[in-house]
Structure formats: C-alpha cells, structure tokens
DNA sequence: TATTCAGGTTTCCGCCTGGTAACCTGGGGT
DNA sequence: ACCCCAGGTTACCAGGCGGAAACCTGAATA
C-alpha cells in the first residue's frame, strides 16, 4: 500500500499573480458564458439554463456561487411564488465584459481545425 | 463489466459558439501567461520557462503547439548552435492582449477568500 | 571522451472537474 | 389530495489534464 498523502497539507502556495488568480475563476466551465449572458441585464436561474443549454444545474449553481463569492455577480431572491432568483453583474463583473468581447472576437477568427497540424510541411 | 464506450464515436458536437471555442484554447493551464509573456516581443522556450517558473516543459510545449495550430503564435527556429526557437504573437494573438489586460485588471480587485462562503448566514 | 546546452518527448499517475440522474422544499392552482 | 414550478442539492463516476521525472538529439566545447 503506497500511502496516499493528502494534498491539503499546506494552505496552498499563493497564486500571487492576479492573472492566474482571475483565470482560476473565469476558467471554470461555462463561467464566461454566464457573464456574457448577464451583460445585457439581470437574468434568472432558469433563464440562464436556457441561454446556455448544455450547462447542468449543478455546475451552474457552482459557477454562480463562486462568482458571487468573488464579487462578480449579485444574487437577489424575489418574494414571488414560486420565488425567483435574479443574478446580475456587479461593477467588477462589468469590467470583464470587454475582455470577453475581445475573446469572442478572436473566437470568430480562429481556425477550427487542430488537424491542420498534419497537413503543413 | 460495464462496457466502456469510446467517446471518439462521432466527430464531436461543434462548439458553434466562438466564445466557448476560444475559451477552449486560452482555458488551458498557463496559456494566458504565455501570451502575456509574449506581449512585449518574441521569446525563446527557455525564456518562457523562466517567465513562468511553475510550468513544466511538457505543458509548455503542448500550449505552444496548440497556439501555433490555432494561429495565435508563430514558431521560428534560429540556425544557431544549439538551435534556439523563438515564439511570437501573430496579429491574431495580439488581439488577445487587451482581453488579458482586462482580466489582470479584475484579478487585482478580486477578493481572495473563497472561504468567505462559510462565514455568511 | 564527456559534458553542456536548447528544446523538447515519453511515461506514469493522481486529482479535480464536470456530467448524469435522482431527490428536495414550499406555495399555489385544480 | 395531487402535481407543478423554481431553484436548487446530493451521490456517484469517468476521464482529461496536468505534475514529476527520466530520457533524447546534435553540435560545440573542454
């Protein structure tokens, strides 16, 4: 038996790099899509699910909670029946929108074929 | 025995979303750091390793190959001895720099504590 | 002959991430 | 009495993704 050492041994080397730190957030699956979806105004949980069909409720919840904890989005429960929950970008979150716009822009121009590797002399 | 189905079954559902597609690239570990490191001019493999100490050669190679295949960086072998290899951003790659700048900007302002989650009623 | 140096490649292995599916809560409608 | 809806939560599970370490090539240098 090889003795598994838990990796939570020390509190973790600080990223100390704002780039790495921020990528730790927006790097999660569907995170940028959520922010993108919120750029035009507040949106409810189930609306986000429609905007981003492949996201599962589990992951969507996880992303929204992370973004809320980091101050990127707000969460507001409306006392309707059934209660609905609105998510919106904070000012901080709004700062990410131009970044994501640039990413989308590049996305449009990307060559889609990783197979192009083999074809070039 | 539960019958493992290979996932390469069909050529893959097209991302069809430029955002998701582009995140597929820059989402890889250290990718943004590489682009960030190249923003001020061309850089050799071992210089990048110095710029980004925690990156392993395996991963650095993988990232550079991907970025090259997608037209984000160029790779040029200089016939010195030993031969050195210079990587540089393409025009397309340069488009990502402002995006990454915005990400860095947000990174500076992020609250660092995910543990803040538990403390709230 | 051995070493160094650049720029990788290869193998192995563990973790974390994300997908799937089932379940939950509470009020309102019929 | 029952179901539905919103907005989740939970348990389980696979595999991809990245870290670590060892190895490789060819020319120049000691």
PDB file of C-alpha atoms (C1' of nucleotides) in Angstrom:
ATOM      1  CA  UNK A   1       0.000   0.000   0.000  1.00  0.00           C
ATOM      2  CA  UNK A   2       1.619   3.174  -1.252  1.00  0.00           C
ATOM      3  CA  UNK A   3       0.486   5.649   1.421  1.00  0.00           C
ATOM      4  CA  UNK A   4      -1.591   8.379  -0.112  1.00  0.00           C
ATOM      5  CA  UNK A   5      -0.540  11.805   1.062  1.00  0.00           C
ATOM      6  CA  UNK A   6      -3.322  14.324   1.165  1.00  0.00           C
ATOM      7  CA  UNK A   7      -2.532  17.376  -0.879  1.00  0.00           C
ATOM      8  CA  UNK A   8      -4.255  19.767   1.517  1.00  0.00           C
ATOM      9  CA  UNK A   9      -1.152  19.581   3.585  1.00  0.00           C
ATOM     10  CA  UNK A  10      -0.271  23.244   3.491  1.00  0.00           C
ATOM     11  CA  UNK A  11      -2.707  26.122   2.848  1.00  0.00           C
ATOM     12  CA  UNK A  12      -1.548  26.242  -0.764  1.00  0.00           C
ATOM     13  CA  UNK A  13       1.145  28.340  -2.385  1.00  0.00           C
ATOM     14  CA  UNK A  14      -0.413  31.747  -3.015  1.00  0.00           C
ATOM     15  CA  UNK A  15      -1.037  32.406  -6.705  1.00  0.00           C
ATOM     16  CA  UNK A  16       0.400  35.889  -6.077  1.00  0.00           C
ATOM     17  CA  UNK A  17      -0.318  36.530  -9.743  1.00  0.00           C
ATOM     18  CA  UNK A  18      -3.531  38.405 -10.486  1.00  0.00           C
ATOM     19  CA  UNK A  19      -3.679  36.844 -13.918  1.00  0.00           C
ATOM     20  CA  UNK A  20      -3.533  33.298 -12.626  1.00  0.00           C
ATOM     21  CA  UNK A  21      -5.908  34.200  -9.848  1.00  0.00           C
ATOM     22  CA  UNK A  22      -8.536  35.663 -12.125  1.00  0.00           C
ATOM     23  CA  UNK A  23      -8.200  32.795 -14.591  1.00  0.00           C
ATOM     24  CA  UNK A  24      -8.919  30.498 -11.668  1.00  0.00           C
ATOM     25  CA  UNK A  25     -12.396  31.993 -11.680  1.00  0.00           C
ATOM     26  CA  UNK A  26     -13.299  32.573 -15.278  1.00  0.00           C
ATOM     27  CA  UNK A  27     -11.532  29.378 -16.299  1.00  0.00           C
ATOM     28  CA  UNK A  28     -14.305  27.213 -14.865  1.00  0.00           C
ATOM     29  CA  UNK A  29     -16.698  25.586 -17.289  1.00  0.00           C
ATOM     30  CA  UNK A  30     -19.410  27.937 -18.595  1.00  0.00           C
ATOM     31  CA  UNK A  31     -18.249  30.855 -16.439  1.00  0.00           C
ATOM     32  CA  UNK A  32     -17.642  33.204 -19.325  1.00  0.00           C
ATOM     33  CA  UNK A  33     -20.929  32.195 -20.892  1.00  0.00           C
ATOM     34  CA  UNK A  34     -22.730  33.161 -17.704  1.00  0.00           C
ATOM     35  CA  UNK A  35     -21.074  36.552 -17.593  1.00  0.00           C
ATOM     36  CA  UNK A  36     -21.770  37.015 -21.261  1.00  0.00           C
ATOM     37  CA  UNK A  37     -25.400  36.168 -20.683  1.00  0.00           C
ATOM     38  CA  UNK A  38     -25.654  38.695 -17.891  1.00  0.00           C
ATOM     39  CA  UNK A  39     -24.032  41.508 -19.825  1.00  0.00           C
ATOM     40  CA  UNK A  40     -27.377  42.864 -21.061  1.00  0.00           C
ATOM     41  CA  UNK A  41     -29.079  42.818 -17.674  1.00  0.00           C
ATOM     42  CA  UNK A  42     -30.224  40.596 -14.804  1.00  0.00           C
ATOM     43  CA  UNK A  43     -31.259  37.058 -15.502  1.00  0.00           C
ATOM     44  CA  UNK A  44     -32.947  34.282 -13.541  1.00  0.00           C
ATOM     45  CA  UNK A  45     -31.534  30.835 -12.913  1.00  0.00           C
ATOM     46  CA  UNK A  46     -33.768  29.103 -15.402  1.00  0.00           C
ATOM     47  CA  UNK A  47     -33.198  31.801 -17.985  1.00  0.00           C
ATOM     48  CA  UNK A  48     -29.508  31.143 -17.751  1.00  0.00           C
ATOM     49  CA  UNK A  49     -30.189  27.462 -18.291  1.00  0.00           C
ATOM     50  CA  UNK A  50     -31.995  28.367 -21.494  1.00  0.00           C
ATOM     51  CA  UNK A  51     -29.237  30.739 -22.592  1.00  0.00           C
ATOM     52  CA  UNK A  52     -26.611  28.049 -22.048  1.00  0.00           C
ATOM     53  CA  UNK A  53     -28.375  24.756 -22.795  1.00  0.00           C
ATOM     54  CA  UNK A  54     -25.542  22.330 -22.084  1.00  0.00           C
ATOM     55  CA  UNK A  55     -24.868  23.582 -18.572  1.00  0.00           C
ATOM     56  CA  UNK A  56     -26.149  21.330 -15.787  1.00  0.00           C
ATOM     57  CA  UNK A  57     -27.869  22.792 -12.723  1.00  0.00           C
ATOM     58  CA  UNK A  58     -25.071  21.533 -10.528  1.00  0.00           C
ATOM     59  CA  UNK A  59     -22.382  23.344 -12.453  1.00  0.00           C
ATOM     60  CA  UNK A  60     -24.458  26.461 -12.984  1.00  0.00           C
ATOM     61  CA  UNK A  61     -25.045  26.719  -9.247  1.00  0.00           C
ATOM     62  CA  UNK A  62     -21.366  26.191  -8.566  1.00  0.00           C
ATOM     63  CA  UNK A  63     -20.317  28.911 -11.001  1.00  0.00           C
ATOM     64  CA  UNK A  64     -22.862  31.417  -9.721  1.00  0.00           C
ATOM     65  CA  UNK A  65     -21.818  30.797  -6.120  1.00  0.00           C
ATOM     66  CA  UNK A  66     -18.169  31.286  -6.988  1.00  0.00           C
ATOM     67  CA  UNK A  67     -18.868  34.453  -8.915  1.00  0.00           C
ATOM     68  CA  UNK A  68     -20.962  35.779  -6.080  1.00  0.00           C
ATOM     69  CA  UNK A  69     -18.269  34.970  -3.509  1.00  0.00           C
ATOM     70  CA  UNK A  70     -15.699  36.798  -5.605  1.00  0.00           C
ATOM     71  CA  UNK A  71     -17.897  39.860  -6.036  1.00  0.00           C
ATOM     72  CA  UNK A  72     -18.540  39.415  -9.734  1.00  0.00           C
ATOM     73  CA  UNK A  73     -22.295  38.878  -9.605  1.00  0.00           C
ATOM     74  CA  UNK A  74     -25.111  39.602  -7.153  1.00  0.00           C
ATOM     75  CA  UNK A  75     -27.931  37.247  -6.202  1.00  0.00           C
ATOM     76  CA  UNK A  76     -31.349  38.611  -5.348  1.00  0.00           C
ATOM     77  CA  UNK A  77     -34.322  36.499  -4.281  1.00  0.00           C
ATOM     78  CA  UNK A  78     -37.665  37.933  -5.372  1.00  0.00           C
ATOM     79  CA  UNK A  79     -40.551  37.060  -2.980  1.00  0.00           C
ATOM     80  CA  UNK A  80     -42.821  35.855  -5.742  1.00  0.00           C
ATOM     81  CA  UNK A  81     -44.447  32.486  -5.795  1.00  0.00           C
ATOM     82  CA  UNK A  82     -42.662  30.361  -6.582  1.00  0.00           C
ATOM     83  CA  UNK A  83     -39.742  32.584  -5.536  1.00  0.00           C
ATOM     84  CA  UNK A  84     -37.446  33.528  -8.368  1.00  0.00           C
ATOM     85  CA  UNK A  85     -33.809  34.462  -8.159  1.00  0.00           C
ATOM     86  CA  UNK A  86     -32.163  37.159 -10.200  1.00  0.00           C
ATOM     87  CA  UNK A  87     -28.477  37.308 -10.927  1.00  0.00           C
ATOM     88  CA  UNK A  88     -26.760  40.435 -12.156  1.00  0.00           C
ATOM     89  CA  UNK A  89     -23.245  41.679 -12.817  1.00  0.00           C
ATOM     90  CA  UNK A  90     -21.584  43.922 -10.286  1.00  0.00           C
ATOM     91  CA  UNK A  91     -19.415  46.814 -11.434  1.00  0.00           C
ATOM     92  CA  UNK A  92     -16.487  44.486 -11.052  1.00  0.00           C
ATOM     93  CA  UNK A  93     -18.209  41.903 -13.200  1.00  0.00           C
ATOM     94  CA  UNK A  94     -18.953  44.525 -15.823  1.00  0.00           C
ATOM     95  CA  UNK A  95     -15.225  45.068 -16.160  1.00  0.00           C
ATOM     96  CA  UNK A  96     -14.948  41.564 -17.521  1.00  0.00           C
ATOM     97  CA  UNK A  97     -17.359  42.188 -20.346  1.00  0.00           C
ATOM     98  CA  UNK A  98     -14.913  43.980 -22.650  1.00  0.00           C
ATOM     99  CA  UNK A  99     -12.402  41.226 -22.008  1.00  0.00           C
ATOM    100  CA  UNK A 100     -14.919  38.615 -23.011  1.00  0.00           C
ATOM    101  CA  UNK A 101     -15.852  40.686 -26.031  1.00  0.00           C
ATOM    102  CA  UNK A 102     -12.245  40.544 -27.157  1.00  0.00           C
ATOM    103  CA  UNK A 103     -12.208  36.812 -26.593  1.00  0.00           C
ATOM    104  CA  UNK A 104     -15.343  36.375 -28.671  1.00  0.00           C
ATOM    105  CA  UNK A 105     -13.764  38.494 -31.381  1.00  0.00           C
ATOM    106  CA  UNK A 106     -10.749  36.233 -31.540  1.00  0.00           C
ATOM    107  CA  UNK A 107     -13.031  33.222 -31.383  1.00  0.00           C
ATOM    108  CA  UNK A 108     -14.619  34.277 -34.636  1.00  0.00           C
ATOM    109  CA  UNK A 109     -11.294  34.332 -36.395  1.00  0.00           C
ATOM    110  CA  UNK A 110      -9.888  31.078 -35.085  1.00  0.00           C
ATOM    111  CA  UNK A 111      -9.117  28.299 -37.462  1.00  0.00           C
ATOM    112  CA  UNK A 112     -11.251  25.479 -36.175  1.00  0.00           C
ATOM    113  CA  UNK A 113      -9.093  22.578 -37.287  1.00  0.00           C
ATOM    114  CA  UNK A 114      -6.478  21.251 -34.903  1.00  0.00           C
ATOM    115  CA  UNK A 115      -5.955  18.612 -37.614  1.00  0.00           C
ATOM    116  CA  UNK A 116      -4.322  21.311 -39.710  1.00  0.00           C
ATOM    117  CA  UNK A 117      -1.188  20.283 -37.833  1.00  0.00           C
ATOM    118  CA  UNK A 118      -0.540  17.254 -40.022  1.00  0.00           C
ATOM    119  CA  UNK A 119      -1.204  18.964 -43.341  1.00  0.00           C
ATOM    120  CA  UNK A 120       1.539  21.541 -43.214  1.00  0.00           C
ATOM    121  CA  UNK A 121       5.047  20.737 -44.496  1.00  0.00           C
TER     122      UNK A 121
ATOM    123  CA  UNK B   1     -18.163  -5.409 -16.975  1.00  0.00           C
ATOM    124  CA  UNK B   2     -19.895  -2.161 -17.833  1.00  0.00           C
ATOM    125  CA  UNK B   3     -18.852  -1.754 -21.495  1.00  0.00           C
ATOM    126  CA  UNK B   4     -16.792   1.355 -21.908  1.00  0.00           C
ATOM    127  CA  UNK B   5     -17.981   3.401 -24.839  1.00  0.00           C
ATOM    128  CA  UNK B   6     -15.267   5.325 -26.534  1.00  0.00           C
ATOM    129  CA  UNK B   7     -16.011   8.987 -26.649  1.00  0.00           C
ATOM    130  CA  UNK B   8     -14.461   9.464 -30.069  1.00  0.00           C
ATOM    131  CA  UNK B   9     -17.578   7.963 -31.505  1.00  0.00           C
ATOM    132  CA  UNK B  10     -18.700  10.964 -33.508  1.00  0.00           C
ATOM    133  CA  UNK B  11     -16.532  13.887 -34.666  1.00  0.00           C
ATOM    134  CA  UNK B  12     -17.815  15.883 -31.745  1.00  0.00           C
ATOM    135  CA  UNK B  13     -20.724  18.275 -31.493  1.00  0.00           C
ATOM    136  CA  UNK B  14     -19.456  21.549 -32.946  1.00  0.00           C
ATOM    137  CA  UNK B  15     -18.973  24.222 -30.306  1.00  0.00           C
ATOM    138  CA  UNK B  16     -20.648  26.615 -32.754  1.00  0.00           C
ATOM    139  CA  UNK B  17     -20.034  29.277 -30.147  1.00  0.00           C
ATOM    140  CA  UNK B  18     -16.946  31.423 -30.708  1.00  0.00           C
ATOM    141  CA  UNK B  19     -16.760  32.164 -27.018  1.00  0.00           C
ATOM    142  CA  UNK B  20     -16.680  28.533 -25.976  1.00  0.00           C
ATOM    143  CA  UNK B  21     -14.312  27.768 -28.800  1.00  0.00           C
ATOM    144  CA  UNK B  22     -11.824  30.463 -27.864  1.00  0.00           C
ATOM    145  CA  UNK B  23     -12.031  29.564 -24.197  1.00  0.00           C
ATOM    146  CA  UNK B  24     -11.119  26.043 -25.239  1.00  0.00           C
ATOM    147  CA  UNK B  25      -7.751  27.471 -26.164  1.00  0.00           C
ATOM    148  CA  UNK B  26      -6.939  30.098 -23.614  1.00  0.00           C
ATOM    149  CA  UNK B  27      -8.519  27.997 -20.860  1.00  0.00           C
ATOM    150  CA  UNK B  28      -5.589  25.579 -20.833  1.00  0.00           C
ATOM    151  CA  UNK B  29      -3.142  25.845 -17.967  1.00  0.00           C
ATOM    152  CA  UNK B  30      -0.616  28.677 -18.368  1.00  0.00           C
ATOM    153  CA  UNK B  31      -1.921  29.679 -21.782  1.00  0.00           C
ATOM    154  CA  UNK B  32      -2.717  33.240 -20.800  1.00  0.00           C
ATOM    155  CA  UNK B  33       0.604  33.546 -19.026  1.00  0.00           C
ATOM    156  CA  UNK B  34       2.369  32.566 -22.217  1.00  0.00           C
ATOM    157  CA  UNK B  35       0.514  35.153 -24.257  1.00  0.00           C
ATOM    158  CA  UNK B  36       1.129  37.703 -21.564  1.00  0.00           C
ATOM    159  CA  UNK B  37       4.805  36.889 -21.640  1.00  0.00           C
ATOM    160  CA  UNK B  38       4.951  37.314 -25.393  1.00  0.00           C
ATOM    161  CA  UNK B  39       3.124  40.633 -25.423  1.00  0.00           C
ATOM    162  CA  UNK B  40       6.344  42.645 -25.312  1.00  0.00           C
ATOM    163  CA  UNK B  41       8.095  40.729 -28.079  1.00  0.00           C
ATOM    164  CA  UNK B  42       9.411  37.324 -29.152  1.00  0.00           C
ATOM    165  CA  UNK B  43      10.674  34.927 -26.564  1.00  0.00           C
ATOM    166  CA  UNK B  44      12.541  31.622 -26.571  1.00  0.00           C
ATOM    167  CA  UNK B  45      11.369  28.389 -24.998  1.00  0.00           C
ATOM    168  CA  UNK B  46      13.678  28.593 -22.041  1.00  0.00           C
ATOM    169  CA  UNK B  47      12.926  32.257 -21.519  1.00  0.00           C
ATOM    170  CA  UNK B  48       9.280  31.369 -21.202  1.00  0.00           C
ATOM    171  CA  UNK B  49      10.197  28.757 -18.628  1.00  0.00           C
ATOM    172  CA  UNK B  50      11.906  31.467 -16.623  1.00  0.00           C
ATOM    173  CA  UNK B  51       8.989  33.860 -17.048  1.00  0.00           C
ATOM    174  CA  UNK B  52       6.549  31.213 -15.816  1.00  0.00           C
ATOM    175  CA  UNK B  53       8.526  29.109 -13.346  1.00  0.00           C
ATOM    176  CA  UNK B  54       5.823  26.587 -12.410  1.00  0.00           C
ATOM    177  CA  UNK B  55       5.115  25.467 -15.968  1.00  0.00           C
ATOM    178  CA  UNK B  56       6.553  22.100 -16.921  1.00  0.00           C
ATOM    179  CA  UNK B  57       8.231  21.567 -20.294  1.00  0.00           C
ATOM    180  CA  UNK B  58       5.555  19.101 -21.293  1.00  0.00           C
ATOM    181  CA  UNK B  59       2.740  21.534 -20.725  1.00  0.00           C
ATOM    182  CA  UNK B  60       4.612  24.480 -22.178  1.00  0.00           C
ATOM    183  CA  UNK B  61       5.235  22.538 -25.364  1.00  0.00           C
ATOM    184  CA  UNK B  62       1.591  21.490 -25.527  1.00  0.00           C
ATOM    185  CA  UNK B  63       0.347  25.051 -25.100  1.00  0.00           C
ATOM    186  CA  UNK B  64       2.733  26.470 -27.688  1.00  0.00           C
ATOM    187  CA  UNK B  65       1.775  23.781 -30.201  1.00  0.00           C
ATOM    188  CA  UNK B  66      -1.907  24.492 -29.707  1.00  0.00           C
ATOM    189  CA  UNK B  67      -1.446  28.230 -30.006  1.00  0.00           C
ATOM    190  CA  UNK B  68       0.603  27.764 -33.146  1.00  0.00           C
ATOM    191  CA  UNK B  69      -2.002  25.464 -34.693  1.00  0.00           C
ATOM    192  CA  UNK B  70      -4.709  27.999 -33.983  1.00  0.00           C
ATOM    193  CA  UNK B  71      -2.733  30.858 -35.486  1.00  0.00           C
ATOM    194  CA  UNK B  72      -2.107  32.698 -32.244  1.00  0.00           C
ATOM    195  CA  UNK B  73       1.680  32.410 -32.130  1.00  0.00           C
ATOM    196  CA  UNK B  74       4.457  31.734 -34.618  1.00  0.00           C
ATOM    197  CA  UNK B  75       7.408  29.437 -34.112  1.00  0.00           C
ATOM    198  CA  UNK B  76      10.750  30.211 -35.695  1.00  0.00           C
ATOM    199  CA  UNK B  77      13.851  28.056 -35.429  1.00  0.00           C
ATOM    200  CA  UNK B  78      17.100  30.014 -35.498  1.00  0.00           C
ATOM    201  CA  UNK B  79      20.016  28.057 -37.010  1.00  0.00           C
ATOM    202  CA  UNK B  80      22.374  28.803 -34.168  1.00  0.00           C
ATOM    203  CA  UNK B  81      24.175  26.189 -32.176  1.00  0.00           C
ATOM    204  CA  UNK B  82      22.496  24.813 -30.259  1.00  0.00           C
ATOM    205  CA  UNK B  83      19.482  25.886 -32.297  1.00  0.00           C
ATOM    206  CA  UNK B  84      17.128  28.194 -30.489  1.00  0.00           C
ATOM    207  CA  UNK B  85      13.432  28.652 -31.091  1.00  0.00           C
ATOM    208  CA  UNK B  86      11.595  31.929 -30.937  1.00  0.00           C
ATOM    209  CA  UNK B  87       7.913  32.270 -30.311  1.00  0.00           C
ATOM    210  CA  UNK B  88       5.986  35.423 -31.099  1.00  0.00           C
ATOM    211  CA  UNK B  89       2.404  36.605 -31.181  1.00  0.00           C
ATOM    212  CA  UNK B  90       0.644  36.865 -34.513  1.00  0.00           C
ATOM    213  CA  UNK B  91      -1.715  39.752 -35.202  1.00  0.00           C
ATOM    214  CA  UNK B  92      -4.497  37.489 -34.069  1.00  0.00           C
ATOM    215  CA  UNK B  93      -2.645  36.745 -30.868  1.00  0.00           C
ATOM    216  CA  UNK B  94      -2.097  40.424 -30.286  1.00  0.00           C
ATOM    217  CA  UNK B  95      -5.842  40.865 -30.217  1.00  0.00           C
ATOM    218  CA  UNK B  96      -5.929  38.810 -27.070  1.00  0.00           C
ATOM    219  CA  UNK B  97      -3.583  41.105 -25.203  1.00  0.00           C
ATOM    220  CA  UNK B  98      -6.193  43.752 -24.317  1.00  0.00           C
ATOM    221  CA  UNK B  99      -8.508  40.976 -23.188  1.00  0.00           C
ATOM    222  CA  UNK B 100      -5.862  39.599 -20.898  1.00  0.00           C
ATOM    223  CA  UNK B 101      -5.112  43.089 -19.685  1.00  0.00           C
ATOM    224  CA  UNK B 102      -8.720  43.422 -18.597  1.00  0.00           C
ATOM    225  CA  UNK B 103      -8.523  40.062 -16.877  1.00  0.00           C
ATOM    226  CA  UNK B 104      -5.414  41.131 -14.995  1.00  0.00           C
ATOM    227  CA  UNK B 105      -7.178  44.327 -14.015  1.00  0.00           C
ATOM    228  CA  UNK B 106     -10.054  42.388 -12.484  1.00  0.00           C
ATOM    229  CA  UNK B 107      -7.612  39.994 -10.901  1.00  0.00           C
ATOM    230  CA  UNK B 108      -6.153  42.871  -8.900  1.00  0.00           C
ATOM    231  CA  UNK B 109      -9.527  43.724  -7.437  1.00  0.00           C
ATOM    232  CA  UNK B 110     -10.691  40.224  -6.570  1.00  0.00           C
ATOM    233  CA  UNK B 111     -11.368  39.276  -3.015  1.00  0.00           C
ATOM    234  CA  UNK B 112      -9.039  36.371  -2.484  1.00  0.00           C
ATOM    235  CA  UNK B 113     -11.053  34.384   0.057  1.00  0.00           C
ATOM    236  CA  UNK B 114     -13.328  31.630  -1.217  1.00  0.00           C
ATOM    237  CA  UNK B 115     -13.683  30.659   2.455  1.00  0.00           C
ATOM    238  CA  UNK B 116     -15.840  33.729   2.893  1.00  0.00           C
ATOM    239  CA  UNK B 117     -18.622  31.423   1.738  1.00  0.00           C
ATOM    240  CA  UNK B 118     -18.989  29.645   5.065  1.00  0.00           C
ATOM    241  CA  UNK B 119     -18.982  32.767   7.194  1.00  0.00           C
ATOM    242  CA  UNK B 120     -22.206  34.183   5.838  1.00  0.00           C
ATOM    243  CA  UNK B 121     -25.527  33.286   7.427  1.00  0.00           C
TER     244      UNK B 121
ATOM    245  C1'  DT C   1      35.574  11.250 -24.408  1.00  0.00           C
ATOM    246  C1'  DA C   2      32.499  13.558 -21.624  1.00  0.00           C
ATOM    247  C1'  DT C   3      29.750  17.438 -20.814  1.00  0.00           C
ATOM    248  C1'  DT C   4      26.697  21.154 -21.715  1.00  0.00           C
ATOM    249  C1'  DC C   5      23.021  23.377 -23.707  1.00  0.00           C
ATOM    250  C1'  DA C   6      18.424  24.101 -26.195  1.00  0.00           C
ATOM    251  C1'  DG C   7      14.340  22.212 -26.899  1.00  0.00           C
ATOM    252  C1'  DG C   8      11.900  19.198 -26.467  1.00  0.00           C
ATOM    253  C1'  DT C   9       9.411  13.819 -25.879  1.00  0.00           C
ATOM    254  C1'  DT C  10       7.713   9.991 -23.218  1.00  0.00           C
ATOM    255  C1'  DT C  11       5.726   7.513 -19.448  1.00  0.00           C
ATOM    256  C1'  DC C  12       3.300   7.148 -15.399  1.00  0.00           C
ATOM    257  C1'  DC C  13      -0.004   8.512 -12.141  1.00  0.00           C
ATOM    258  C1'  DG C  14      -3.437  11.092  -9.256  1.00  0.00           C
ATOM    259  C1'  DC C  15      -6.680  14.614  -8.764  1.00  0.00           C
ATOM    260  C1'  DC C  16     -10.209  17.524  -9.842  1.00  0.00           C
ATOM    261  C1'  DT C  17     -13.877  18.734 -12.863  1.00  0.00           C
ATOM    262  C1'  DG C  18     -17.763  18.134 -14.871  1.00  0.00           C
ATOM    263  C1'  DG C  19     -21.691  15.074 -16.482  1.00  0.00           C
ATOM    264  C1'  DT C  20     -25.914  12.306 -15.069  1.00  0.00           C
ATOM    265  C1'  DA C  21     -29.658  11.368 -12.505  1.00  0.00           C
ATOM    266  C1'  DA C  22     -32.345  11.400  -8.587  1.00  0.00           C
ATOM    267  C1'  DC C  23     -34.141  13.941  -4.934  1.00  0.00           C
ATOM    268  C1'  DC C  24     -35.937  18.096  -2.088  1.00  0.00           C
ATOM    269  C1'  DT C  25     -38.840  22.251  -0.473  1.00  0.00           C
ATOM    270  C1'  DG C  26     -42.887  25.164  -0.177  1.00  0.00           C
ATOM    271  C1'  DG C  27     -46.666  27.686  -2.017  1.00  0.00           C
ATOM    272  C1'  DG C  28     -50.479  27.828  -5.487  1.00  0.00           C
ATOM    273  C1'  DG C  29     -53.617  26.023  -8.647  1.00  0.00           C
ATOM    274  C1'  DT C  30     -57.383  22.500  -9.865  1.00  0.00           C
TER     275       DT C  30
ATOM    276  C1'  DA D   1     -55.018  15.057  -2.493  1.00  0.00           C
ATOM    277  C1'  DC D   2     -52.123  15.861  -6.080  1.00  0.00           C
ATOM    278  C1'  DC D   3     -48.995  17.955  -9.140  1.00  0.00           C
ATOM    279  C1'  DC D   4     -46.138  21.671 -10.828  1.00  0.00           C
ATOM    280  C1'  DC D   5     -42.859  25.096 -10.742  1.00  0.00           C
ATOM    281  C1'  DA D   6     -38.392  27.484  -9.408  1.00  0.00           C
ATOM    282  C1'  DG D   7     -34.250  26.760  -7.740  1.00  0.00           C
ATOM    283  C1'  DG D   8     -31.622  24.240  -6.270  1.00  0.00           C
ATOM    284  C1'  DT D   9     -28.769  19.793  -3.550  1.00  0.00           C
ATOM    285  C1'  DT D  10     -26.736  15.261  -3.392  1.00  0.00           C
ATOM    286  C1'  DA D  11     -24.262  10.957  -4.670  1.00  0.00           C
ATOM    287  C1'  DC D  12     -21.833   8.663  -7.970  1.00  0.00           C
ATOM    288  C1'  DC D  13     -18.499   8.138 -11.587  1.00  0.00           C
ATOM    289  C1'  DA D  14     -15.294   8.666 -15.623  1.00  0.00           C
ATOM    290  C1'  DG D  15     -11.601  10.656 -17.892  1.00  0.00           C
ATOM    291  C1'  DG D  16      -8.851  14.544 -19.177  1.00  0.00           C
ATOM    292  C1'  DC D  17      -5.478  17.324 -17.620  1.00  0.00           C
ATOM    293  C1'  DG D  18      -1.603  18.492 -15.614  1.00  0.00           C
ATOM    294  C1'  DG D  19       2.585  17.488 -12.490  1.00  0.00           C
ATOM    295  C1'  DA D  20       7.151  14.782 -11.989  1.00  0.00           C
ATOM    296  C1'  DA D  21      10.894  12.584 -13.617  1.00  0.00           C
ATOM    297  C1'  DA D  22      13.590  10.406 -16.970  1.00  0.00           C
ATOM    298  C1'  DC D  23      15.249  10.328 -21.481  1.00  0.00           C
ATOM    299  C1'  DC D  24      16.756  12.046 -26.274  1.00  0.00           C
ATOM    300  C1'  DT D  25      19.325  14.639 -30.238  1.00  0.00           C
ATOM    301  C1'  DG D  26      23.268  17.048 -32.369  1.00  0.00           C
ATOM    302  C1'  DA D  27      26.789  20.436 -32.283  1.00  0.00           C
ATOM    303  C1'  DA D  28      30.283  22.749 -29.765  1.00  0.00           C
ATOM    304  C1'  DT D  29      33.431  22.910 -26.157  1.00  0.00           C
ATOM    305  C1'  DA D  30      36.770  21.361 -22.528  1.00  0.00           C
TER     306       DA D  30
END
